[in-house]
XYZ file of N, CA and C in Angstrom:
786
model
N -4.445 -53.025 26.276
C -2.902 -52.672 26.366
C -2.294 -53.966 26.923
N -0.996 -53.995 26.718
C -0.156 -55.194 27.194
C 0.312 -54.816 28.608
N -0.050 -55.678 29.428
C 0.325 -55.438 30.753
C 1.522 -56.348 31.383
N 2.385 -56.889 30.290
C 3.406 -57.612 30.582
C 4.781 -56.851 30.213
N 4.713 -55.617 29.988
C 6.013 -55.030 29.801
C 6.698 -54.844 31.160
N 8.086 -55.127 31.078
C 9.015 -55.045 32.382
C 9.882 -53.736 32.193
N 9.194 -52.573 32.475
C 9.780 -51.312 32.468
C 10.970 -51.110 33.406
N 11.107 -52.122 34.337
C 12.082 -52.118 35.364
C 13.638 -52.472 34.935
N 13.301 -53.082 33.476
C 14.509 -53.632 33.091
C 15.722 -52.604 32.805
N 16.972 -52.811 33.214
C 18.069 -51.922 33.059
C 18.147 -51.483 31.976
N 18.442 -52.404 30.991
C 18.651 -51.973 29.654
C 17.589 -52.341 28.684
N 16.968 -51.411 28.159
C 15.849 -51.480 27.230
C 16.439 -52.124 25.796
N 15.438 -52.565 25.030
C 15.957 -52.956 23.705
C 16.692 -51.927 22.779
N 16.149 -50.741 22.609
C 16.629 -49.596 22.065
C 16.543 -48.460 23.230
N 17.846 -48.032 23.092
C 17.987 -46.643 23.921
C 18.622 -45.668 23.180
N 18.050 -44.605 22.584
C 18.602 -43.429 21.907
C 18.891 -42.348 22.692
N 20.142 -41.924 22.822
C 20.566 -40.796 23.922
C 21.255 -39.618 23.133
N 20.502 -38.466 23.388
C 20.918 -37.196 23.117
C 21.110 -37.163 21.535
N 19.985 -37.629 20.704
C 20.242 -37.669 19.406
C 19.909 -36.219 18.864
N 20.795 -35.581 18.156
C 20.834 -34.466 17.388
C 21.117 -34.572 16.136
N 20.389 -33.916 15.188
C 20.580 -34.079 13.653
C 20.547 -32.767 13.079
N 21.597 -32.371 12.261
C 21.625 -31.006 11.665
C 21.727 -31.283 10.157
N 20.866 -30.656 9.229
C 21.013 -30.581 7.703
C 21.483 -29.291 7.530
N 22.840 -28.864 7.297
C 23.320 -27.608 7.101
C 23.258 -26.750 8.535
N 22.365 -25.904 8.156
C 22.045 -24.841 9.553
C 20.630 -25.056 10.300
N 19.905 -26.140 9.679
C 18.689 -26.459 10.143
C 18.898 -27.577 11.212
N 18.387 -27.345 12.461
C 18.504 -28.417 13.367
C 17.085 -29.302 13.329
N 17.135 -30.380 12.800
C 15.956 -31.324 12.684
C 15.526 -31.796 14.174
N 16.638 -32.285 14.779
C 16.539 -32.836 16.042
C 17.631 -32.410 17.151
N 17.032 -32.151 18.417
C 17.744 -31.346 19.263
C 17.735 -32.208 20.477
N 18.804 -33.062 20.940
C 19.061 -33.635 22.020
C 17.716 -34.668 22.465
N 17.477 -35.496 21.481
C 16.186 -36.224 21.886
C 16.606 -37.743 22.540
N 15.965 -38.341 23.783
C 16.111 -39.463 24.045
C 14.892 -40.278 23.439
N 15.193 -41.585 23.440
C 14.061 -42.291 23.192
C 14.362 -43.726 23.750
N 13.449 -44.533 24.547
C 13.529 -45.851 24.959
C 12.482 -46.634 24.499
N 12.936 -47.876 24.243
C 11.835 -48.674 23.712
C 12.085 -50.228 24.169
N 11.008 -50.774 24.776
C 11.116 -52.155 25.405
C 10.740 -53.283 24.503
N 11.112 -54.519 24.934
C 10.478 -55.683 24.316
C 9.014 -55.887 24.523
N 8.187 -56.360 23.696
C 6.770 -56.351 23.996
C 6.016 -55.373 24.025
N 6.246 -54.299 23.441
C 5.532 -53.077 23.586
C 5.341 -52.367 22.491
N 4.323 -51.513 22.130
C 4.091 -50.531 21.045
C 4.286 -49.114 21.642
N 5.356 -48.469 21.048
C 5.699 -47.059 21.520
C 5.389 -46.365 20.259
N 4.303 -45.460 20.459
C 4.002 -44.612 19.260
C 4.653 -43.233 19.498
N 5.009 -42.619 18.354
C 5.763 -41.522 18.148
C 4.956 -40.525 17.513
N 4.312 -39.471 18.219
C 3.484 -38.312 17.567
C 3.894 -37.115 17.536
N 3.375 -36.186 16.842
C 3.878 -34.669 16.744
C 3.290 -34.453 15.391
N 3.334 -32.985 15.230
C 2.945 -32.396 13.722
C 4.078 -32.562 12.930
N 3.730 -32.099 11.613
C 4.767 -32.107 10.744
C 5.908 -31.242 10.853
N 7.052 -31.748 10.874
C 8.224 -30.964 11.121
C 8.825 -31.065 12.588
N 8.020 -31.903 13.318
C 8.624 -32.280 14.674
C 9.718 -33.202 14.689
N 10.007 -33.835 13.804
C 11.370 -34.564 13.786
C 11.116 -36.019 13.947
N 9.826 -36.429 13.684
C 9.520 -38.155 13.901
C 10.180 -38.854 12.772
N 10.167 -38.368 11.622
C 10.737 -39.280 10.314
C 12.171 -39.235 10.597
N 12.702 -38.147 10.904
C 14.278 -37.905 11.081
C 14.672 -38.950 12.033
N 14.092 -39.151 13.307
C 14.336 -39.923 14.456
C 14.438 -41.277 14.054
N 13.277 -41.683 13.100
C 13.262 -43.068 12.873
C 14.385 -43.427 11.783
N 14.645 -42.708 10.967
C 15.662 -42.768 9.949
C 16.903 -43.123 10.585
N 17.312 -42.266 11.585
C 18.324 -42.629 12.433
C 18.505 -43.995 13.062
N 17.237 -44.277 13.647
C 17.389 -45.576 14.199
C 17.364 -46.664 13.216
N 17.009 -46.587 11.982
C 17.048 -47.654 10.943
C 18.133 -47.384 10.196
N 19.123 -46.467 10.205
C 20.431 -46.513 9.711
C 20.342 -45.725 8.442
N 19.291 -45.117 8.079
C 19.319 -44.314 6.927
C 19.875 -42.835 6.913
N 19.698 -42.577 8.338
C 20.558 -41.227 8.562
C 21.840 -41.515 9.801
N 22.794 -41.012 9.755
C 23.596 -40.844 10.891
C 23.259 -39.656 11.870
N 23.405 -39.587 13.139
C 23.101 -38.462 14.092
C 24.326 -37.720 14.096
N 24.063 -36.291 13.973
C 25.152 -35.382 14.175
C 25.722 -35.460 15.628
N 25.133 -35.759 16.760
C 25.495 -36.148 17.993
C 24.559 -37.001 18.606
N 25.030 -37.672 19.673
C 24.262 -38.767 20.501
C 24.588 -40.180 20.061
N 24.074 -41.139 20.609
C 24.297 -42.562 20.408
C 23.115 -43.449 20.473
N 23.130 -44.569 19.998
C 22.144 -45.624 20.058
C 22.833 -46.769 20.757
N 21.834 -47.370 21.796
C 22.207 -48.680 22.288
C 21.101 -49.710 21.994
N 21.669 -51.040 21.747
C 20.916 -52.085 21.629
C 21.267 -53.049 22.722
N 20.149 -53.500 23.375
C 20.469 -54.297 24.525
C 21.654 -53.718 25.469
N 21.531 -52.391 25.699
C 22.592 -51.975 26.328
C 23.862 -51.692 25.935
N 24.299 -52.035 24.764
C 25.458 -52.098 24.109
C 25.352 -50.931 22.839
N 26.453 -50.077 22.871
C 26.433 -49.165 21.970
C 26.502 -49.769 20.346
N 25.824 -49.209 19.422
C 26.054 -49.907 18.103
C 25.810 -48.640 16.970
N 26.348 -48.641 16.043
C 26.267 -47.690 14.968
C 26.092 -48.361 13.774
N 25.443 -47.559 12.723
C 24.916 -48.129 11.513
C 25.496 -47.301 10.397
N 26.040 -47.733 9.091
C 26.514 -47.058 7.974
C 25.378 -46.761 7.341
N 24.516 -47.969 7.229
C 23.323 -47.776 6.244
C 22.199 -48.559 6.771
N 21.124 -48.808 6.090
C 19.790 -49.495 6.523
C 20.120 -50.881 6.605
N 21.002 -51.583 5.792
C 21.535 -53.023 5.686
C 21.876 -53.421 7.149
N 22.770 -52.433 7.557
C 23.376 -52.590 8.944
C 22.365 -52.715 9.990
N 21.206 -51.852 9.937
C 20.223 -51.818 10.880
C 19.595 -53.366 10.720
N 19.289 -53.867 9.688
C 18.777 -54.790 9.284
C 19.417 -56.234 10.101
N 20.821 -56.019 9.967
C 21.607 -57.098 10.378
C 21.810 -57.112 11.894
N 21.327 -55.949 12.481
C 21.401 -55.856 14.085
C 19.923 -56.060 14.644
N 18.935 -56.495 13.618
C 17.576 -56.940 14.134
C 16.595 -55.760 14.090
N 16.934 -54.562 13.321
C 16.023 -53.459 13.290
C 15.585 -53.211 12.000
N 14.401 -53.173 11.748
C 14.002 -52.992 10.360
C 12.662 -52.004 10.387
N 12.257 -51.508 9.210
C 11.054 -50.613 9.003
C 10.154 -51.020 8.162
N 9.038 -50.509 8.074
C 7.857 -50.601 7.063
C 7.276 -49.177 6.784
N 7.893 -48.504 5.609
C 7.650 -46.950 5.545
C 6.283 -46.837 4.734
N 5.675 -45.855 4.712
C 4.375 -45.427 4.275
C 4.368 -45.913 2.882
N 5.343 -45.853 2.165
C 5.113 -46.199 0.584
C 5.367 -47.702 0.599
N 5.672 -48.392 1.430
C 5.746 -49.664 1.728
C 6.731 -50.438 0.841
N 7.221 -49.827 -0.432
C 8.459 -50.325 -1.259
C 8.131 -51.843 -1.661
N 6.784 -51.809 -2.108
C 6.304 -53.288 -2.728
C 6.358 -52.989 -4.265
N 6.950 -54.241 -4.944
C 6.964 -54.334 -6.278
C 5.688 -54.756 -6.800
N 4.839 -53.943 -7.381
C 3.468 -54.397 -7.765
C 3.684 -55.585 -8.659
N 4.533 -55.621 -9.626
C 4.614 -56.694 -10.641
C 5.180 -58.027 -10.169
N 5.372 -58.029 -9.077
C 5.706 -59.451 -8.325
C 4.632 -60.137 -7.561
N 4.732 -61.284 -7.191
C 3.704 -62.061 -6.402
C 4.083 -61.559 -5.033
N 3.126 -61.810 -4.079
C 3.400 -61.615 -2.420
C 4.626 -62.461 -2.108
N 4.950 -63.574 -2.544
C 5.985 -64.530 -2.306
C 7.312 -63.820 -2.769
N 7.198 -63.353 -3.935
C 8.435 -62.857 -4.508
C 8.947 -61.610 -3.842
N 7.890 -60.639 -3.406
C 7.855 -59.345 -2.690
C 8.604 -59.636 -1.411
N 8.223 -60.829 -0.601
C 8.649 -61.077 0.664
C 10.220 -61.474 0.467
N 10.738 -62.043 -0.348
C 12.015 -62.409 -0.662
C 12.780 -61.764 -1.448
N 12.194 -60.491 -1.842
C 12.971 -59.658 -2.903
C 14.547 -59.159 -2.176
N 15.438 -59.562 -2.935
C 16.777 -59.115 -2.564
C 17.332 -60.417 -1.776
N 16.538 -61.391 -1.488
C 16.994 -62.645 -0.622
C 16.425 -63.944 -1.047
N 16.123 -63.933 -2.567
C 15.487 -65.070 -2.961
C 15.993 -66.356 -2.812
N 15.146 -67.322 -2.657
C 15.670 -68.808 -2.397
C 15.797 -69.396 -3.696
N 16.726 -70.251 -3.894
C 17.309 -70.806 -5.079
C 17.390 -72.218 -4.775
N 17.541 -72.936 -6.214
C 18.008 -74.516 -6.073
C 18.684 -74.674 -7.468
N 19.282 -75.697 -7.365
C 20.070 -76.132 -8.739
C 19.339 -77.198 -9.491
N 19.280 -76.815 -10.955
C 18.509 -77.528 -11.809
C 19.612 -77.731 -13.031
N 19.941 -79.033 -13.397
C 21.010 -79.325 -14.322
C 22.098 -78.334 -14.555
N 22.670 -78.241 -13.335
C 23.852 -77.404 -13.166
C 23.687 -75.820 -13.059
N 22.216 -75.521 -13.228
C 21.944 -73.914 -13.329
C 21.463 -73.778 -11.847
N 21.688 -72.546 -11.512
C 21.045 -72.031 -10.232
C 19.764 -71.114 -10.637
N 18.588 -71.720 -10.206
C 17.433 -71.022 -10.568
C 16.633 -70.722 -9.324
N 15.565 -69.731 -9.413
C 14.720 -69.352 -8.485
C 13.979 -70.600 -7.886
N 13.700 -70.798 -6.566
C 12.847 -71.756 -5.915
C 11.686 -71.305 -5.591
N 10.643 -71.004 -6.673
C 9.281 -70.425 -6.184
C 8.546 -71.057 -5.468
N 8.527 -72.419 -5.678
C 7.581 -73.388 -4.865
C 8.026 -73.130 -3.237
N 9.216 -73.219 -2.955
C 9.738 -72.893 -1.510
C 9.432 -71.638 -1.273
N 9.741 -70.539 -1.902
C 9.404 -69.185 -1.484
C 7.775 -69.043 -1.171
N 6.951 -69.731 -2.079
C 5.608 -69.464 -1.985
C 5.110 -70.217 -0.714
N 5.745 -71.359 -0.289
C 5.496 -72.067 0.951
C 5.755 -71.346 2.395
N 6.980 -70.879 2.095
C 7.520 -69.910 3.157
C 6.945 -68.845 3.429
N 6.456 -68.040 2.321
C 5.733 -66.752 2.558
C 4.422 -67.140 3.163
N 3.776 -68.285 2.593
C 2.373 -68.636 3.115
C 2.360 -68.674 4.719
N 3.388 -69.404 5.036
C 3.656 -69.830 6.715
C 3.998 -68.767 7.361
N 4.852 -67.630 6.948
C 4.988 -66.502 7.595
C 3.670 -65.429 7.707
N 2.995 -65.371 6.569
C 1.723 -64.593 6.716
C 0.688 -65.313 7.677
N 0.557 -66.653 7.707
C -0.475 -67.225 8.434
C -0.009 -67.295 9.860
N 1.400 -67.849 10.153
C 1.643 -68.131 11.470
C 2.219 -66.933 12.294
N 2.662 -65.739 11.721
C 3.208 -64.582 12.415
C 1.986 -63.748 12.348
N 1.262 -63.697 11.315
C 0.396 -62.301 11.282
C -1.175 -62.798 11.158
N -1.164 -64.019 11.083
C -2.690 -64.739 10.953
C -3.447 -64.241 9.869
N -2.831 -63.963 8.564
C -3.141 -63.473 7.387
C -3.267 -64.531 6.217
N -4.402 -64.879 5.642
C -4.283 -65.968 4.646
C -4.832 -65.188 3.345
N -4.044 -65.110 2.340
C -4.669 -64.627 0.982
C -5.121 -65.556 0.338
N -6.360 -65.137 -0.543
C -7.032 -65.970 -1.668
C -6.151 -66.650 -2.404
N -5.084 -66.094 -2.762
C -4.119 -66.571 -3.816
C -2.844 -66.178 -3.688
N -1.816 -66.944 -3.573
C -0.464 -66.431 -3.445
C 0.236 -66.343 -5.128
N -0.639 -66.507 -5.966
C -0.062 -66.498 -7.444
C -0.383 -64.994 -8.195
N -1.211 -64.308 -7.607
C -1.562 -63.014 -8.085
C -0.367 -61.984 -8.086
N -0.619 -61.107 -8.762
C 0.463 -59.857 -8.737
C 0.160 -58.967 -7.437
N 1.006 -58.595 -6.910
C 0.727 -57.729 -5.583
C -0.174 -56.501 -5.778
N -0.144 -55.684 -7.270
C -0.846 -54.722 -7.290
C -2.384 -55.240 -7.288
N -2.872 -56.491 -7.377
C -4.293 -56.897 -7.289
C -4.699 -56.848 -5.896
N -3.861 -56.801 -4.831
C -4.052 -56.995 -3.429
C -4.752 -55.758 -2.972
N -5.632 -55.604 -1.902
C -6.149 -54.660 -1.210
C -4.843 -53.681 -0.467
N -5.194 -52.605 -0.115
C -4.279 -51.758 0.771
C -3.883 -52.510 2.209
N -4.681 -53.265 2.796
C -4.508 -53.889 3.888
C -3.739 -55.020 3.737
N -4.011 -55.803 2.517
C -3.097 -56.999 2.088
C -1.670 -56.579 1.829
N -1.639 -55.548 1.175
C -0.169 -55.125 0.852
C 0.472 -54.658 2.092
N -0.141 -54.103 3.073
C 0.614 -53.762 4.308
C 1.059 -55.145 5.018
N 0.161 -56.103 4.974
C 0.500 -57.187 5.615
C 1.843 -57.906 4.870
N 1.994 -57.782 3.467
C 3.119 -58.469 2.760
C 4.257 -57.619 3.163
N 4.173 -56.226 3.319
C 5.305 -55.460 3.596
C 5.828 -55.840 5.289
N 4.758 -56.021 5.950
C 5.471 -56.581 7.262
C 5.983 -57.754 7.319
N 5.137 -58.776 6.630
C 5.897 -60.157 6.448
C 7.309 -60.128 5.859
N 7.393 -59.379 5.236
C 8.704 -59.185 4.409
C 9.714 -58.858 5.629
N 9.455 -57.945 6.523
C 10.410 -57.729 7.733
C 10.503 -58.768 8.638
N 9.319 -59.276 9.048
C 9.456 -60.369 10.145
C 9.884 -61.801 9.669
N 10.192 -61.760 8.337
C 10.748 -62.901 8.131
C 12.152 -63.273 8.492
N 12.928 -62.190 8.790
C 14.164 -62.004 9.360
C 14.090 -62.818 10.800
N 14.797 -63.801 10.962
C 14.614 -64.437 12.293
C 15.176 -63.737 13.481
N 16.193 -62.708 13.190
C 16.618 -62.005 14.373
C 16.107 -60.814 14.307
N 14.770 -60.350 13.784
C 14.235 -59.116 14.055
C 13.762 -58.893 15.556
N 14.192 -57.700 15.986
C 14.046 -57.293 17.394
C 13.074 -56.049 17.441
N 13.378 -55.266 16.347
C 12.584 -53.904 16.540
C 12.001 -53.741 15.052
N 10.670 -53.449 15.097
C 9.849 -53.118 13.914
C 9.667 -51.657 13.886
N 9.976 -50.829 13.102
C 9.333 -49.374 12.918
C 8.384 -49.343 11.956
N 7.284 -48.682 12.208
C 6.294 -48.542 11.246
C 5.916 -47.129 10.992
N 5.880 -46.407 9.805
C 5.642 -45.127 9.334
C 4.405 -45.065 9.093
N 3.303 -44.481 9.335
C 1.841 -44.290 9.189
C 1.438 -45.356 8.437
N 1.144 -46.619 9.377
C 0.717 -47.678 8.739
C -0.689 -47.907 8.394
N -1.431 -47.031 8.820
C -2.947 -47.023 8.397
C -3.185 -45.837 7.501
N -2.263 -45.257 7.013
C -2.556 -44.040 5.954
C -3.346 -44.787 4.797
N -4.263 -44.153 4.175
C -5.082 -44.386 3.120
C -5.963 -45.597 3.341
N -5.859 -46.144 4.255
C -6.685 -47.414 4.503
C -8.006 -47.050 4.825
N -9.044 -47.858 4.532
C -10.392 -47.823 5.015
C -10.426 -48.312 6.504
N -11.785 -48.236 6.909
C -11.964 -48.458 8.262
C -11.828 -49.791 8.776
N -12.035 -50.786 7.865
C -12.011 -52.248 7.929
C -10.611 -52.640 8.018
N -9.911 -52.185 6.886
C -8.507 -52.542 6.879
C -7.493 -51.721 7.874
N -7.845 -50.698 8.274
C -7.296 -50.067 9.351
C -7.399 -50.907 10.527
N -8.379 -51.489 10.959
C -8.743 -52.332 12.091
C -7.731 -53.499 11.934
N -7.654 -54.155 10.745
C -6.974 -55.339 10.557
C -5.471 -55.074 10.578
N -4.993 -53.843 10.263
C -3.653 -53.421 10.473
C -3.476 -53.251 11.773
N -4.166 -52.804 12.628
C -3.931 -52.661 14.073
C -3.734 -54.042 14.733
N -4.559 -54.669 14.219
C -4.585 -56.088 15.053
C -3.170 -56.671 14.547
N -2.604 -56.644 13.187
C -1.290 -57.232 13.077
C -0.312 -56.545 14.003
N -0.504 -55.276 14.274
C 0.840 -54.577 15.145
C 0.474 -55.251 16.492
N -0.637 -55.216 16.966
C -0.840 -55.887 18.421
C -0.292 -57.416 18.332
N -0.535 -58.153 17.257
C -0.055 -59.499 17.280
C 1.412 -59.693 17.219
N 2.095 -58.588 16.646
C 3.525 -58.509 16.660
C 3.908 -58.457 17.979
N 3.507 -57.116 18.536
C 3.556 -56.785 20.240
C 3.507 -58.199 20.978
N 2.514 -58.968 20.797
C 2.394 -60.022 21.833
C 3.306 -61.224 21.422
N 3.938 -61.112 20.242
C 5.078 -62.055 20.200
C 6.294 -61.526 20.635
N 6.420 -60.540 21.568
C 7.781 -60.092 21.954
C 8.453 -59.024 21.275
N 7.862 -58.706 20.101
C 8.541 -57.736 19.228
C 8.625 -56.338 19.919
N 9.599 -55.361 19.644
C 9.448 -54.019 20.054
C 9.004 -53.332 18.787
N 7.880 -52.648 18.739
C 6.929 -51.922 17.646
C 6.975 -50.638 18.015
N 7.664 -49.802 17.135
C 7.586 -48.254 17.082
C 6.789 -47.857 16.103
N 5.622 -47.028 16.284
C 4.783 -46.702 15.285
C 4.661 -45.113 15.247
N 4.964 -44.534 14.002
C 4.668 -43.039 13.700
C 2.944 -42.956 13.226
N 2.364 -42.160 13.837
C 1.033 -42.046 13.304
C 0.352 -40.432 13.636
N -0.444 -40.035 12.667
C -0.976 -38.735 13.085
C -2.280 -39.071 13.630
N -2.890 -40.185 13.476
C -4.266 -40.734 14.022
C -4.146 -41.048 15.535
N -4.521 -40.217 16.345
C -4.464 -40.160 17.999
C -5.422 -41.568 18.243
N -6.557 -41.662 17.397
C -7.438 -42.804 17.743
C -6.782 -44.042 17.523
N -5.787 -44.284 16.551
C -4.977 -45.377 16.440
C -3.994 -45.733 17.503
N -3.412 -44.513 17.690
C -2.318 -44.314 18.807
C -2.902 -45.080 20.153
N -4.047 -44.691 20.482
C -4.692 -45.021 21.550
C -5.205 -46.358 21.631
N -5.485 -46.961 20.551
C -5.926 -48.327 20.330
C -4.837 -49.357 20.547
N -3.539 -48.969 20.175
C -2.630 -50.057 19.962
C -1.245 -49.705 20.859
N -1.152 -48.524 21.474
C 0.185 -48.326 22.012
C 0.104 -48.568 23.597
N 1.400 -48.814 23.966
C 1.477 -48.842 25.487
C 2.026 -47.503 25.906
N 2.878 -46.927 25.170
C 3.597 -45.648 25.678
C 3.515 -44.643 24.623
N 3.463 -43.351 24.572
C 3.412 -42.468 23.757
C 4.643 -41.374 23.937
N 5.376 -41.075 22.840
C 6.568 -40.436 22.841
C 6.169 -39.272 22.037
N 6.341 -37.966 22.560
C 5.758 -36.806 21.825
C 6.792 -35.929 21.373
N 6.779 -35.586 20.069
C 7.835 -34.743 19.612
C 7.207 -33.363 19.093
N 8.019 -32.374 19.485
C 7.642 -30.937 18.901
C 8.742 -30.129 18.677
N 8.811 -29.621 17.303
C 9.851 -28.685 17.053
C 11.513 -29.255 17.390
N 11.468 -30.682 16.782
C 12.854 -31.303 17.072
C 13.148 -31.883 18.211
N 12.154 -31.706 19.355
C 12.654 -32.072 20.784
C 11.574 -33.105 21.065
N 11.811 -34.038 22.155
C 10.791 -34.707 22.989
C 10.469 -34.021 24.100
N 9.098 -33.687 23.940
C 8.261 -32.678 24.954
C 7.649 -33.639 26.141
N 7.728 -34.898 25.839
C 6.948 -35.740 26.895
C 6.960 -37.272 26.423
N 7.024 -38.211 27.501
C 6.672 -39.796 27.216
C 5.817 -40.133 28.064
N 4.498 -40.426 27.895
C 3.474 -40.825 28.763
C 2.946 -42.078 28.619
N 2.605 -42.770 29.724
C 1.741 -43.963 29.707
C 0.545 -43.991 28.995
N 0.229 -44.835 27.783
C -1.069 -44.586 27.346
C -2.407 -44.617 28.193
N -2.216 -45.616 29.079
C -3.352 -45.916 29.939
C -3.531 -44.760 30.910
N -2.584 -43.821 31.160
C -2.459 -42.744 32.118
C -2.783 -41.488 31.639
N -3.166 -41.335 30.078
C -3.394 -40.112 29.522
C -4.686 -40.210 28.699
N -4.956 -39.016 27.806
C -6.128 -39.074 27.007
C -5.639 -38.148 25.827
N -6.764 -38.263 24.807
C -6.561 -37.487 23.696
C -6.083 -36.096 23.906
N -6.882 -35.366 24.765
C -6.861 -33.989 24.777
C -5.314 -33.738 25.258
N -4.873 -34.392 26.322
C -3.608 -34.202 26.954
C -2.636 -34.376 26.065
N -2.493 -35.355 25.178
C -1.469 -35.502 24.290
C -1.589 -34.687 23.009
N -2.638 -34.248 22.830
C -2.807 -32.997 21.748
C -2.160 -31.779 22.225
N -2.444 -31.583 23.461
C -1.993 -30.173 23.957
C -0.418 -30.413 24.084
N 0.129 -31.407 24.245
C 1.476 -31.550 24.173
C 2.204 -31.313 22.676
N 1.299 -31.985 21.849
C 1.789 -31.587 20.539
C 1.802 -30.148 20.073
N 0.812 -29.545 20.439
C 0.843 -27.962 20.091
C 1.401 -27.150 20.914
N 1.916 -27.571 22.076
C 2.675 -26.809 22.832
C 1.999 -26.160 23.972
N 0.652 -26.670 24.346
C 0.045 -26.123 25.526
C 0.519 -26.547 26.811
N 0.967 -27.704 26.793
C 1.709 -28.426 28.157
C 2.747 -29.065 27.656
N 3.570 -29.578 28.775
C 4.729 -30.609 28.630
C 4.529 -31.407 29.722
N 4.629 -32.748 29.606
C 4.594 -33.981 30.372
C 5.850 -34.911 30.143
N 6.510 -35.221 31.183
C 7.387 -35.892 30.998
C 7.552 -36.991 31.874
N 7.479 -38.354 31.618
C 7.448 -39.289 32.601
C 8.503 -40.446 32.193
N 9.309 -40.770 33.212
C 10.289 -41.907 32.752
C 9.528 -43.226 33.304
N 9.269 -43.946 32.289
C 8.604 -45.164 32.644
C 9.159 -46.289 31.727
């Protein structure tokens, strides 16, 4: 676990206060608070329907809250869409990864923000520059070296595709917060271990990493704190090193509630 988190900081990187979200007559979130600090992995756990995905979609600008507000570095900010979140330094890697299989890893990294050059008066893609930049991001930020950067992404393993999706987010220099939705879903044991190492590496680089996961084994492997959702509410926030699998599971199913301000 990361022992360098300064949870005495007055203003956390992310502070969600009183977040409520209604879809018609359905209350998906009810007065939820969430705080996340630089250089930590905050895990969000809970059963299906607990409000986990809705909460992170609000954080990443996909949804707007019915009530409540979000603070970034102690200052209120709002987002009309996901692009606003990226501009503010908040991005996400969702479970489906949104990877274009027919493109190379480098083309995926720069999808929507391609690097170009001028040739005989025309603007064309600078594939060589994108390939070099993608290789550098994968190796220096994530410690990942692909055998070839010229293959189509569909030929990569699940873990390699996950690395490409993460690299696409971290290539933005202003990235402060990375949200990951079920990052090890459908991965085998070895690739799960590699993905967890990538998450730790990002945490150690000072990023705020927020992970949604159904795997408590993964949560206890990588997280510093655990935020537990149940039926649209936060029923507790615990320091990972101070709890155990059974206690967190009991909070998820409603056998007990624990709330610790840390």
